[in-house]
PDB file of C-alpha atoms and ligand atoms in Angstrom:
ATOM      1  CA  MET A1470     -50.029  -7.115   2.065  1.00  0.00           C
ATOM      2  CA  ASN A1471     -47.417  -4.667   3.346  1.00  0.00           C
ATOM      3  CA  LEU A1472     -43.967  -6.158   4.584  1.00  0.00           C
ATOM      4  CA  TRP A1473     -40.858  -4.451   5.716  1.00  0.00           C
ATOM      5  CA  GLY A1474     -37.552  -5.631   5.224  1.00  0.00           C
ATOM      6  CA  GLY A1475     -34.817  -6.147   7.892  1.00  0.00           C
ATOM      7  CA  VAL A1476     -31.012  -6.859   7.251  1.00  0.00           C
ATOM      8  CA  ASP A1477     -28.582  -8.314   9.654  1.00  0.00           C
ATOM      9  CA  PHE A1478     -25.217  -7.492   8.180  1.00  0.00           C
ATOM     10  CA  GLY A1479     -22.395  -9.605   9.616  1.00  0.00           C
ATOM     11  CA  GLY A1480     -18.993 -10.285   9.024  1.00  0.00           C
ATOM     12  CA  THR A1481     -19.787 -14.250   7.889  1.00  0.00           C
ATOM     13  CA  ASN A1482     -23.616 -13.624   6.913  1.00  0.00           C
ATOM     14  CA  ILE A1483     -26.178 -11.296   5.810  1.00  0.00           C
ATOM     15  CA  LYS A1484     -29.256 -12.371   7.165  1.00  0.00           C
ATOM     16  CA  LEU A1485     -32.350 -10.466   5.746  1.00  0.00           C
ATOM     17  CA  GLY A1486     -35.938 -11.288   5.759  1.00  0.00           C
ATOM     18  CA  LEU A1487     -39.632  -9.739   5.421  1.00  0.00           C
ATOM     19  CA  VAL A1488     -41.253  -8.695   8.763  1.00  0.00           C
ATOM     20  CA  THR A1489     -45.005  -7.996   8.985  1.00  0.00           C
ATOM     21  CA  ARG A1490     -46.217  -4.996  11.229  1.00  0.00           C
ATOM     22  CA  GLN A1491     -47.075  -7.418  14.394  1.00  0.00           C
ATOM     23  CA  GLY A1492     -43.030  -8.284  14.382  1.00  0.00           C
ATOM     24  CA  ARG A1493     -43.386 -11.740  12.537  1.00  0.00           C
ATOM     25  CA  VAL A1494     -40.798 -12.773  10.155  1.00  0.00           C
ATOM     26  CA  ILE A1495     -42.516 -14.090   7.233  1.00  0.00           C
ATOM     27  CA  SER A1496     -39.686 -15.446   5.236  1.00  0.00           C
ATOM     28  CA  GLN A1497     -36.005 -15.191   5.716  1.00  0.00           C
ATOM     29  CA  THR A1498     -32.572 -16.206   4.093  1.00  0.00           C
ATOM     30  CA  THR A1499     -28.965 -15.970   4.209  1.00  0.00           C
ATOM     31  CA  LEU A1500     -26.273 -14.543   2.076  1.00  0.00           C
ATOM     32  CA  LEU A1501     -22.623 -14.694   2.588  1.00  0.00           C
ATOM     33  CA  THR A1502     -20.564 -11.647   3.453  1.00  0.00           C
ATOM     34  CA  ARG A1503     -17.377 -12.782   1.341  1.00  0.00           C
ATOM     35  CA  GLN A1504     -19.668 -12.924  -1.770  1.00  0.00           C
ATOM     36  CA  HIS A1505     -20.525  -9.431  -1.222  1.00  0.00           C
ATOM     37  CA  PRO A1506     -17.176  -7.663  -0.236  1.00  0.00           C
ATOM     38  CA  ASP A1507     -17.781  -4.139  -1.588  1.00  0.00           C
ATOM     39  CA  PRO A1508     -21.000  -1.357  -1.071  1.00  0.00           C
ATOM     40  CA  ASP A1509     -21.833  -2.184  -4.754  1.00  0.00           C
ATOM     41  CA  THR A1510     -22.133  -5.949  -4.768  1.00  0.00           C
ATOM     42  CA  PHE A1511     -23.841  -5.782  -1.011  1.00  0.00           C
ATOM     43  CA  VAL A1512     -26.588  -3.446  -2.587  1.00  0.00           C
ATOM     44  CA  GLN A1513     -27.460  -5.604  -5.303  1.00  0.00           C
ATOM     45  CA  GLY A1514     -27.431  -8.817  -3.478  1.00  0.00           C
ATOM     46  CA  VAL A1515     -29.683  -7.368  -1.034  1.00  0.00           C
ATOM     47  CA  ALA A1516     -31.734  -5.422  -3.019  1.00  0.00           C
ATOM     48  CA  SER A1517     -32.283  -8.227  -5.652  1.00  0.00           C
ATOM     49  CA  THR A1518     -32.892 -11.066  -2.825  1.00  0.00           C
ATOM     50  CA  LEU A1519     -35.389  -8.877  -0.798  1.00  0.00           C
ATOM     51  CA  ARG A1520     -37.250  -7.993  -4.231  1.00  0.00           C
ATOM     52  CA  SER A1521     -37.400 -11.742  -5.032  1.00  0.00           C
ATOM     53  CA  LEU A1522     -38.654 -12.742  -1.436  1.00  0.00           C
ATOM     54  CA  ALA A1523     -41.559 -10.081  -1.820  1.00  0.00           C
ATOM     55  CA  ARG A1524     -42.647 -11.556  -5.117  1.00  0.00           C
ATOM     56  CA  THR A1525     -42.904 -15.006  -3.647  1.00  0.00           C
ATOM     57  CA  GLN A1526     -45.061 -13.315  -0.987  1.00  0.00           C
ATOM     58  CA  ARG A1527     -46.723 -11.378  -3.391  1.00  0.00           C
ATOM     59  CA  ALA A1528     -45.988  -8.580  -0.812  1.00  0.00           C
ATOM     60  CA  HIS A1529     -45.351  -4.935  -1.185  1.00  0.00           C
ATOM     61  CA  LEU A1530     -41.955  -3.793   0.329  1.00  0.00           C
ATOM     62  CA  LEU A1531     -42.575  -0.704   1.970  1.00  0.00           C
ATOM     63  CA  ALA A1532     -39.094   0.270   3.724  1.00  0.00           C
ATOM     64  CA  VAL A1533     -35.903  -1.514   4.683  1.00  0.00           C
ATOM     65  CA  GLY A1534     -33.903  -1.302   7.762  1.00  0.00           C
ATOM     66  CA  VAL A1535     -30.139  -2.507   8.041  1.00  0.00           C
ATOM     67  CA  GLY A1536     -28.202  -3.302  11.316  1.00  0.00           C
ATOM     68  CA  ALA A1537     -24.226  -3.178  10.343  1.00  0.00           C
ATOM     69  CA  PRO A1538     -21.068  -3.612  12.577  1.00  0.00           C
ATOM     70  CA  GLY A1539     -19.312  -0.555  12.909  1.00  0.00           C
ATOM     71  CA  LEU A1540     -19.659   3.216  13.821  1.00  0.00           C
ATOM     72  CA  ILE A1541     -22.752   4.920  11.964  1.00  0.00           C
ATOM     73  CA  ASP A1542     -24.305   7.924  11.472  1.00  0.00           C
ATOM     74  CA  ALA A1543     -27.864   6.943  11.283  1.00  0.00           C
ATOM     75  CA  GLU A1544     -29.566   9.963  10.983  1.00  0.00           C
ATOM     76  CA  ARG A1545     -27.623  10.386   7.604  1.00  0.00           C
ATOM     77  CA  GLY A1546     -27.641   6.635   6.775  1.00  0.00           C
ATOM     78  CA  ARG A1547     -24.089   6.781   6.626  1.00  0.00           C
ATOM     79  CA  ILE A1548     -21.702   4.423   7.516  1.00  0.00           C
ATOM     80  CA  HIS A1549     -17.916   5.520   9.103  1.00  0.00           C
ATOM     81  CA  GLN A1550     -16.190   2.385   9.284  1.00  0.00           C
ATOM     82  CA  LEU A1551     -17.096  -1.142   9.964  1.00  0.00           C
ATOM     83  CA  VAL A1552     -15.326  -3.551  11.856  1.00  0.00           C
ATOM     84  CA  ASN A1553     -14.907  -7.369  11.119  1.00  0.00           C
ATOM     85  CA  VAL A1554     -16.263  -6.798   7.506  1.00  0.00           C
ATOM     86  CA  PRO A1555     -13.934  -7.119   4.675  1.00  0.00           C
ATOM     87  CA  GLY A1556     -13.941  -4.477   1.806  1.00  0.00           C
ATOM     88  CA  GLY A1557     -13.874  -0.649   1.442  1.00  0.00           C
ATOM     89  CA  TRP A1558     -16.467   0.308   4.055  1.00  0.00           C
ATOM     90  CA  ARG A1559     -15.425   3.817   4.942  1.00  0.00           C
ATOM     91  CA  GLY A1560     -17.810   6.753   4.430  1.00  0.00           C
ATOM     92  CA  ILE A1561     -20.322   5.056   2.455  1.00  0.00           C
ATOM     93  CA  PRO A1562     -24.038   6.656   2.095  1.00  0.00           C
ATOM     94  CA  LEU A1563     -25.448   3.209   2.588  1.00  0.00           C
ATOM     95  CA  ALA A1564     -29.009   4.192   2.992  1.00  0.00           C
ATOM     96  CA  ARG A1565     -28.852   6.335  -0.106  1.00  0.00           C
ATOM     97  CA  LEU A1566     -27.511   3.568  -2.274  1.00  0.00           C
ATOM     98  CA  MET A1567     -29.931   1.325  -1.125  1.00  0.00           C
ATOM     99  CA  GLU A1568     -32.982   3.777  -1.585  1.00  0.00           C
ATOM    100  CA  GLN A1569     -31.620   4.287  -5.177  1.00  0.00           C
ATOM    101  CA  THR A1570     -31.426   0.651  -6.098  1.00  0.00           C
ATOM    102  CA  LEU A1571     -34.838  -0.454  -4.152  1.00  0.00           C
ATOM    103  CA  GLY A1572     -36.954   2.727  -4.734  1.00  0.00           C
ATOM    104  CA  CYS A1573     -38.400   2.515  -1.221  1.00  0.00           C
ATOM    105  CA  PRO A1574     -37.083   4.309   2.248  1.00  0.00           C
ATOM    106  CA  CYS A1575     -34.076   2.739   3.764  1.00  0.00           C
ATOM    107  CA  ALA A1576     -32.354   3.395   7.305  1.00  0.00           C
ATOM    108  CA  VAL A1577     -29.054   2.168   8.207  1.00  0.00           C
ATOM    109  CA  ASP A1578     -27.753   1.915  12.074  1.00  0.00           C
ATOM    110  CA  ASN A1579     -25.238  -0.156  14.315  1.00  0.00           C
ATOM    111  CA  ASP A1580     -26.215  -3.543  14.569  1.00  0.00           C
ATOM    112  CA  VAL A1581     -26.686  -3.661  18.421  1.00  0.00           C
ATOM    113  CA  ASN A1582     -29.027  -1.053  18.178  1.00  0.00           C
ATOM    114  CA  VAL A1583     -30.839  -2.604  15.573  1.00  0.00           C
ATOM    115  CA  VAL A1584     -31.262  -5.938  17.940  1.00  0.00           C
ATOM    116  CA  ALA A1585     -31.922  -3.503  20.774  1.00  0.00           C
ATOM    117  CA  LEU A1586     -34.745  -1.714  18.927  1.00  0.00           C
ATOM    118  CA  GLY A1587     -36.132  -5.416  18.048  1.00  0.00           C
ATOM    119  CA  GLU A1588     -36.101  -6.695  21.628  1.00  0.00           C
ATOM    120  CA  TRP A1589     -37.689  -3.611  22.803  1.00  0.00           C
ATOM    121  CA  SER A1590     -40.394  -3.681  20.281  1.00  0.00           C
ATOM    122  CA  PHE A1591     -41.244  -7.379  20.184  1.00  0.00           C
ATOM    123  CA  GLY A1592     -38.779  -9.108  22.603  1.00  0.00           C
ATOM    124  CA  ALA A1593     -37.844  -9.214  26.338  1.00  0.00           C
ATOM    125  CA  GLY A1594     -38.080  -5.084  26.545  1.00  0.00           C
ATOM    126  CA  ARG A1595     -42.077  -5.072  25.090  1.00  0.00           C
ATOM    127  CA  GLY A1596     -43.983  -2.889  26.972  1.00  0.00           C
ATOM    128  CA  THR A1597     -41.127  -1.063  28.697  1.00  0.00           C
ATOM    129  CA  LYS A1598     -40.319   2.750  28.564  1.00  0.00           C
ATOM    130  CA  HIS A1599     -36.497   2.316  29.421  1.00  0.00           C
ATOM    131  CA  SER A1600     -34.637  -0.861  28.180  1.00  0.00           C
ATOM    132  CA  VAL A1601     -30.817  -1.130  28.159  1.00  0.00           C
ATOM    133  CA  TYR A1602     -29.547  -4.021  25.902  1.00  0.00           C
ATOM    134  CA  VAL A1603     -26.153  -5.626  26.603  1.00  0.00           C
ATOM    135  CA  THR A1604     -24.993  -8.353  24.096  1.00  0.00           C
ATOM    136  CA  LEU A1605     -22.201 -11.105  25.294  1.00  0.00           C
ATOM    137  CA  GLY A1606     -19.969 -12.518  22.521  1.00  0.00           C
ATOM    138  CA  THR A1607     -16.413 -11.984  20.762  1.00  0.00           C
ATOM    139  CA  GLY A1608     -17.293  -8.220  21.837  1.00  0.00           C
ATOM    140  CA  VAL A1609     -19.357  -6.875  24.637  1.00  0.00           C
ATOM    141  CA  GLY A1610     -21.867  -4.231  23.471  1.00  0.00           C
ATOM    142  CA  GLY A1611     -24.660  -2.199  24.603  1.00  0.00           C
ATOM    143  CA  ALA A1612     -27.656  -0.077  23.470  1.00  0.00           C
ATOM    144  CA  LEU A1613     -30.061   2.157  25.131  1.00  0.00           C
ATOM    145  CA  VAL A1614     -33.415   2.816  24.542  1.00  0.00           C
ATOM    146  CA  ILE A1615     -34.934   5.702  26.588  1.00  0.00           C
ATOM    147  CA  ASN A1616     -38.276   7.082  26.760  1.00  0.00           C
ATOM    148  CA  GLY A1617     -38.832   4.778  23.917  1.00  0.00           C
ATOM    149  CA  ARG A1618     -36.133   6.147  21.594  1.00  0.00           C
ATOM    150  CA  LEU A1619     -32.904   4.706  20.754  1.00  0.00           C
ATOM    151  CA  VAL A1620     -30.114   6.958  22.391  1.00  0.00           C
ATOM    152  CA  ARG A1621     -27.348   7.210  19.950  1.00  0.00           C
ATOM    153  CA  GLY A1622     -25.291  10.051  21.444  1.00  0.00           C
ATOM    154  CA  MET A1623     -23.331  12.709  19.144  1.00  0.00           C
ATOM    155  CA  ILE A1624     -21.527  10.623  16.769  1.00  0.00           C
ATOM    156  CA  GLY A1625     -23.648   7.690  17.211  1.00  0.00           C
ATOM    157  CA  SER A1626     -21.210   5.525  19.573  1.00  0.00           C
ATOM    158  CA  ALA A1627     -23.141   5.813  22.394  1.00  0.00           C
ATOM    159  CA  GLY A1628     -23.957   2.436  24.617  1.00  0.00           C
ATOM    160  CA  GLU A1629     -20.263   1.026  24.565  1.00  0.00           C
ATOM    161  CA  ILE A1630     -20.710  -0.739  27.921  1.00  0.00           C
ATOM    162  CA  GLY A1631     -18.235  -3.058  27.148  1.00  0.00           C
ATOM    163  CA  HIS A1632     -15.654  -0.598  27.274  1.00  0.00           C
ATOM    164  CA  THR A1633     -16.986   0.817  30.675  1.00  0.00           C
ATOM    165  CA  SER A1634     -14.205   0.394  33.294  1.00  0.00           C
ATOM    166  CA  ILE A1635     -14.945  -2.111  36.382  1.00  0.00           C
ATOM    167  CA  ALA A1636     -11.491  -2.526  37.507  1.00  0.00           C
ATOM    168  CA  LEU A1637      -8.085  -0.522  37.844  1.00  0.00           C
ATOM    169  CA  THR A1638      -5.783  -3.239  36.673  1.00  0.00           C
ATOM    170  CA  GLY A1639      -6.913  -6.835  34.798  1.00  0.00           C
ATOM    171  CA  PRO A1640      -6.502  -8.071  31.516  1.00  0.00           C
ATOM    172  CA  ARG A1641      -5.620  -6.165  28.519  1.00  0.00           C
ATOM    173  CA  CYS A1642      -8.990  -5.283  26.425  1.00  0.00           C
ATOM    174  CA  ALA A1643      -9.308  -5.442  22.712  1.00  0.00           C
ATOM    175  CA  CYS A1644      -9.272  -1.998  22.855  1.00  0.00           C
ATOM    176  CA  GLY A1645      -6.184  -1.644  24.303  1.00  0.00           C
ATOM    177  CA  ARG A1646      -7.002  -0.473  27.901  1.00  0.00           C
ATOM    178  CA  ARG A1647      -7.309  -2.234  30.757  1.00  0.00           C
ATOM    179  CA  GLY A1648     -10.157  -3.027  33.380  1.00  0.00           C
ATOM    180  CA  CYS A1649     -12.783  -3.076  30.592  1.00  0.00           C
ATOM    181  CA  LEU A1650     -15.947  -5.011  31.255  1.00  0.00           C
ATOM    182  CA  GLU A1651     -15.161  -6.698  28.045  1.00  0.00           C
ATOM    183  CA  ALA A1652     -11.911  -8.056  29.161  1.00  0.00           C
ATOM    184  CA  PHE A1653     -13.799  -9.803  31.770  1.00  0.00           C
ATOM    185  CA  VAL A1654     -16.902 -11.366  30.178  1.00  0.00           C
ATOM    186  CA  SER A1655     -16.002 -11.681  26.280  1.00  0.00           C
ATOM    187  CA  THR A1656     -15.760 -14.897  24.770  1.00  0.00           C
ATOM    188  CA  GLN A1657     -12.058 -14.550  24.485  1.00  0.00           C
ATOM    189  CA  ALA A1658     -11.815 -13.813  28.505  1.00  0.00           C
ATOM    190  CA  ILE A1659     -13.879 -16.889  29.165  1.00  0.00           C
ATOM    191  CA  LEU A1660     -11.538 -18.959  27.006  1.00  0.00           C
ATOM    192  CA  ARG A1661      -8.368 -17.785  28.608  1.00  0.00           C
ATOM    193  CA  ARG A1662      -9.967 -18.377  32.003  1.00  0.00           C
ATOM    194  CA  ALA A1663     -11.055 -21.862  30.767  1.00  0.00           C
ATOM    195  CA  ARG A1664      -7.612 -22.729  29.384  1.00  0.00           C
ATOM    196  CA  ARG A1665      -6.298 -21.961  32.637  1.00  0.00           C
ATOM    197  CA  ALA A1666      -8.717 -24.285  34.573  1.00  0.00           C
ATOM    198  CA  ILE A1667      -7.923 -26.882  32.318  1.00  0.00           C
ATOM    199  CA  ARG A1668      -4.116 -26.598  33.648  1.00  0.00           C
ATOM    200  CA  GLU A1669      -5.512 -26.316  37.214  1.00  0.00           C
ATOM    201  CA  GLY A1670      -7.304 -29.559  36.680  1.00  0.00           C
ATOM    202  CA  ALA A1671     -10.669 -28.830  35.359  1.00  0.00           C
ATOM    203  CA  SER A1672     -11.015 -32.527  34.642  1.00  0.00           C
ATOM    204  CA  VAL A1673     -14.832 -32.664  32.980  1.00  0.00           C
ATOM    205  CA  LEU A1674     -13.728 -29.628  31.181  1.00  0.00           C
ATOM    206  CA  ARG A1675     -10.299 -31.015  30.061  1.00  0.00           C
ATOM    207  CA  ARG A1676     -12.582 -34.157  28.852  1.00  0.00           C
ATOM    208  CA  LEU A1677     -15.143 -32.407  26.890  1.00  0.00           C
ATOM    209  CA  VAL A1678     -12.532 -30.371  25.042  1.00  0.00           C
ATOM    210  CA  ALA A1679     -10.696 -33.730  24.178  1.00  0.00           C
ATOM    211  CA  ARG A1680     -13.704 -35.101  22.757  1.00  0.00           C
ATOM    212  CA  GLU A1681     -15.220 -32.226  21.062  1.00  0.00           C
ATOM    213  CA  GLY A1682     -11.796 -31.200  19.679  1.00  0.00           C
ATOM    214  CA  ARG A1683     -12.281 -27.214  20.540  1.00  0.00           C
ATOM    215  CA  LEU A1684     -12.853 -25.195  23.253  1.00  0.00           C
ATOM    216  CA  THR A1685     -15.802 -22.971  23.291  1.00  0.00           C
ATOM    217  CA  PRO A1686     -18.135 -21.027  25.820  1.00  0.00           C
ATOM    218  CA  GLU A1687     -20.714 -23.757  25.200  1.00  0.00           C
ATOM    219  CA  VAL A1688     -18.374 -26.536  26.207  1.00  0.00           C
ATOM    220  CA  VAL A1689     -17.485 -24.451  29.456  1.00  0.00           C
ATOM    221  CA  ALA A1690     -20.931 -24.262  30.138  1.00  0.00           C
ATOM    222  CA  ARG A1691     -21.537 -28.017  29.287  1.00  0.00           C
ATOM    223  CA  ALA A1692     -18.610 -28.727  31.692  1.00  0.00           C
ATOM    224  CA  ALA A1693     -20.410 -26.322  34.269  1.00  0.00           C
ATOM    225  CA  ALA A1694     -23.949 -28.411  33.916  1.00  0.00           C
ATOM    226  CA  ALA A1695     -21.823 -31.850  34.533  1.00  0.00           C
ATOM    227  CA  GLY A1696     -20.600 -30.099  37.659  1.00  0.00           C
ATOM    228  CA  ASP A1697     -17.082 -29.129  37.046  1.00  0.00           C
ATOM    229  CA  ARG A1698     -16.017 -26.926  40.097  1.00  0.00           C
ATOM    230  CA  LEU A1699     -13.890 -24.614  37.809  1.00  0.00           C
ATOM    231  CA  ALA A1700     -16.224 -24.333  35.061  1.00  0.00           C
ATOM    232  CA  CYS A1701     -18.916 -23.281  37.678  1.00  0.00           C
ATOM    233  CA  GLN A1702     -16.101 -20.667  39.073  1.00  0.00           C
ATOM    234  CA  ILE A1703     -15.557 -19.468  35.560  1.00  0.00           C
ATOM    235  CA  TRP A1704     -19.169 -18.583  35.333  1.00  0.00           C
ATOM    236  CA  ARG A1705     -19.661 -17.280  38.729  1.00  0.00           C
ATOM    237  CA  GLU A1706     -16.924 -14.940  38.110  1.00  0.00           C
ATOM    238  CA  VAL A1707     -18.610 -13.701  34.506  1.00  0.00           C
ATOM    239  CA  GLY A1708     -21.566 -13.038  36.697  1.00  0.00           C
ATOM    240  CA  VAL A1709     -19.706 -10.788  39.202  1.00  0.00           C
ATOM    241  CA  SER A1710     -18.036  -8.684  36.751  1.00  0.00           C
ATOM    242  CA  LEU A1711     -21.142  -8.309  34.653  1.00  0.00           C
ATOM    243  CA  GLY A1712     -22.931  -7.392  37.570  1.00  0.00           C
ATOM    244  CA  ARG A1713     -20.492  -4.638  38.336  1.00  0.00           C
ATOM    245  CA  GLY A1714     -20.840  -3.331  34.843  1.00  0.00           C
ATOM    246  CA  ILE A1715     -24.703  -3.375  34.833  1.00  0.00           C
ATOM    247  CA  ALA A1716     -24.941  -1.924  38.511  1.00  0.00           C
ATOM    248  CA  ASN A1717     -23.352   1.231  37.104  1.00  0.00           C
ATOM    249  CA  VAL A1718     -25.722   1.096  34.191  1.00  0.00           C
ATOM    250  CA  ILE A1719     -28.705   0.943  36.679  1.00  0.00           C
ATOM    251  CA  ASN A1720     -27.336   3.899  38.999  1.00  0.00           C
ATOM    252  CA  LEU A1721     -26.758   5.827  36.000  1.00  0.00           C
ATOM    253  CA  LEU A1722     -29.963   5.486  34.044  1.00  0.00           C
ATOM    254  CA  ASN A1723     -32.702   4.166  36.196  1.00  0.00           C
ATOM    255  CA  PRO A1724     -33.883   1.523  33.705  1.00  0.00           C
ATOM    256  CA  GLU A1725     -36.655  -0.704  33.711  1.00  0.00           C
ATOM    257  CA  ARG A1726     -35.415  -3.300  31.837  1.00  0.00           C
ATOM    258  CA  ILE A1727     -31.639  -4.634  31.007  1.00  0.00           C
ATOM    259  CA  ILE A1728     -31.656  -7.472  28.584  1.00  0.00           C
ATOM    260  CA  ILE A1729     -28.928  -9.923  28.029  1.00  0.00           C
ATOM    261  CA  GLY A1730     -28.429 -11.325  24.532  1.00  0.00           C
ATOM    262  CA  GLY A1731     -25.474 -12.879  22.364  1.00  0.00           C
ATOM    263  CA  GLY A1732     -24.019 -16.187  22.468  1.00  0.00           C
ATOM    264  CA  VAL A1733     -22.410 -16.128  25.769  1.00  0.00           C
ATOM    265  CA  ALA A1734     -26.334 -15.411  27.160  1.00  0.00           C
ATOM    266  CA  ASN A1735     -26.742 -19.098  26.420  1.00  0.00           C
ATOM    267  CA  ALA A1736     -24.986 -19.861  29.534  1.00  0.00           C
ATOM    268  CA  TRP A1737     -27.365 -17.389  31.603  1.00  0.00           C
ATOM    269  CA  ARG A1738     -28.476 -19.853  34.055  1.00  0.00           C
ATOM    270  CA  PHE A1739     -24.791 -20.415  35.386  1.00  0.00           C
ATOM    271  CA  PHE A1740     -23.888 -16.678  35.703  1.00  0.00           C
ATOM    272  CA  ALA A1741     -27.429 -15.310  36.697  1.00  0.00           C
ATOM    273  CA  PRO A1742     -27.154 -16.066  40.376  1.00  0.00           C
ATOM    274  CA  SER A1743     -23.807 -14.374  40.852  1.00  0.00           C
ATOM    275  CA  LEU A1744     -24.759 -11.347  38.346  1.00  0.00           C
ATOM    276  CA  HIS A1745     -28.080 -10.832  40.679  1.00  0.00           C
ATOM    277  CA  ALA A1746     -25.997 -11.131  43.785  1.00  0.00           C
ATOM    278  CA  THR A1747     -23.409  -8.785  42.763  1.00  0.00           C
ATOM    279  CA  LEU A1748     -26.154  -6.158  41.704  1.00  0.00           C
ATOM    280  CA  SER A1749     -27.280  -6.176  45.407  1.00  0.00           C
ATOM    281  CA  VAL A1750     -24.115  -5.152  46.581  1.00  0.00           C
ATOM    282  CA  TYR A1751     -23.132  -2.515  43.995  1.00  0.00           C
ATOM    283  CA  ALA A1752     -26.651  -0.914  42.515  1.00  0.00           C
ATOM    284  CA  PHE A1753     -28.623   1.351  44.559  1.00  0.00           C
ATOM    285  CA  GLU A1754     -31.700  -0.134  46.262  1.00  0.00           C
ATOM    286  CA  ALA A1755     -34.517   1.748  44.784  1.00  0.00           C
ATOM    287  CA  PRO A1756     -33.481   1.707  41.213  1.00  0.00           C
ATOM    288  CA  LEU A1757     -32.423  -1.951  41.561  1.00  0.00           C
ATOM    289  CA  ARG A1758     -35.935  -2.526  42.787  1.00  0.00           C
ATOM    290  CA  ALA A1759     -37.446  -0.850  39.704  1.00  0.00           C
ATOM    291  CA  VAL A1760     -35.386  -3.134  37.291  1.00  0.00           C
ATOM    292  CA  ARG A1761     -35.588  -6.489  35.977  1.00  0.00           C
ATOM    293  CA  VAL A1762     -32.594  -8.293  34.260  1.00  0.00           C
ATOM    294  CA  VAL A1763     -33.677 -10.827  31.943  1.00  0.00           C
ATOM    295  CA  ARG A1764     -32.439 -12.768  28.588  1.00  0.00           C
ATOM    296  CA  ALA A1765     -33.009 -11.631  25.393  1.00  0.00           C
ATOM    297  CA  GLN A1766     -35.746 -13.483  23.424  1.00  0.00           C
ATOM    298  CA  LEU A1767     -35.665 -13.043  19.950  1.00  0.00           C
ATOM    299  CA  ASN A1768     -32.439 -15.129  19.512  1.00  0.00           C
ATOM    300  CA  ASP A1769     -31.299 -15.177  15.572  1.00  0.00           C
ATOM    301  CA  ARG A1770     -34.084 -13.325  14.580  1.00  0.00           C
ATOM    302  CA  ALA A1771     -33.606 -10.335  16.513  1.00  0.00           C
ATOM    303  CA  GLY A1772     -31.486  -8.690  13.761  1.00  0.00           C
ATOM    304  CA  ILE A1773     -34.050  -9.001  11.115  1.00  0.00           C
ATOM    305  CA  ILE A1774     -37.076  -7.559  13.178  1.00  0.00           C
ATOM    306  CA  GLY A1775     -35.081  -4.915  14.831  1.00  0.00           C
ATOM    307  CA  GLY A1776     -34.357  -3.973  11.030  1.00  0.00           C
ATOM    308  CA  ALA A1777     -37.800  -3.773  10.259  1.00  0.00           C
ATOM    309  CA  CYS A1778     -38.419  -1.597  13.502  1.00  0.00           C
ATOM    310  CA  LEU A1779     -35.665   0.844  12.035  1.00  0.00           C
ATOM    311  CA  ALA A1780     -37.434   0.791   8.827  1.00  0.00           C
ATOM    312  CA  TRP A1781     -40.549   2.266  10.643  1.00  0.00           C
ATOM    313  CA  GLU A1782     -38.514   4.723  12.429  1.00  0.00           C
ATOM    314  CA  ARG A1783     -37.234   5.988   8.950  1.00  0.00           C
ATOM    315  CA  GLU A1784     -41.052   5.921   6.909  1.00  0.00           C
TER     316      GLU A1784
HETATM  317 ZN1  LIG B1240     -12.014  -1.767  25.962  1.00  0.00          ZN
END
């Protein structure tokens, strides 16, 4: 059996697995990022794990794709720099190092691009020509598949929808600017609003936080499900801000599908109504009729499946 390797390199975990040509994950496992703190231990750990998974499946590993969080020259398989990952990851020719160790073709790209490729091939974007992927979490990232190809831009930084501007003022973004979409809809933005809501009397939310001992977007979603008016208001505002950002994308690119993923997307039913209402105000009518804005489908397998898709691109 021929299989392809997908590696999802995150700040906490390295998820890796073997994938069939039909996009099915045959086996998968997780390594801890802190136990593979530099390019050398990463390559050794990933290579030996993939080899042993392939041995167990009696499979032939044909090629491997890696998604990593940062700025990456996908054409050369080279990492310029990573974010939220410890260790000296600057100017690392990761694809070449992996190829030397594994003896098969390897490709590297930005993690959001890789997940978008997975969703486009086997998830919510299947069968489309033009899909835009947006991930909502600690950061707000984006990736573009246009004419069935990832659009990476001149230096590989294309798709940064989180730092497109939707307001002249507003809270300060992690990038240091004001008015970025990310500053309105990221996990931190939601939690900041939730803390204010608790001070303003969001009683269900306050009770849930006291019981759980922590405040997360998931807790804000549960408060909304229980009818907390201020929690519902937070999600409405997330939908409005997201709608403004996505309306710009619709007017600019005329995509067929916009796919919303990431942890915050689990609250989809609370922000989707105001998102769609905002689109009908800010997006042009004809391209809005042509697009569907939907939730991602592959969840935590997206990075592994996308990694395999990236490997095929390289093969
Ligand atoms: Zn920003």
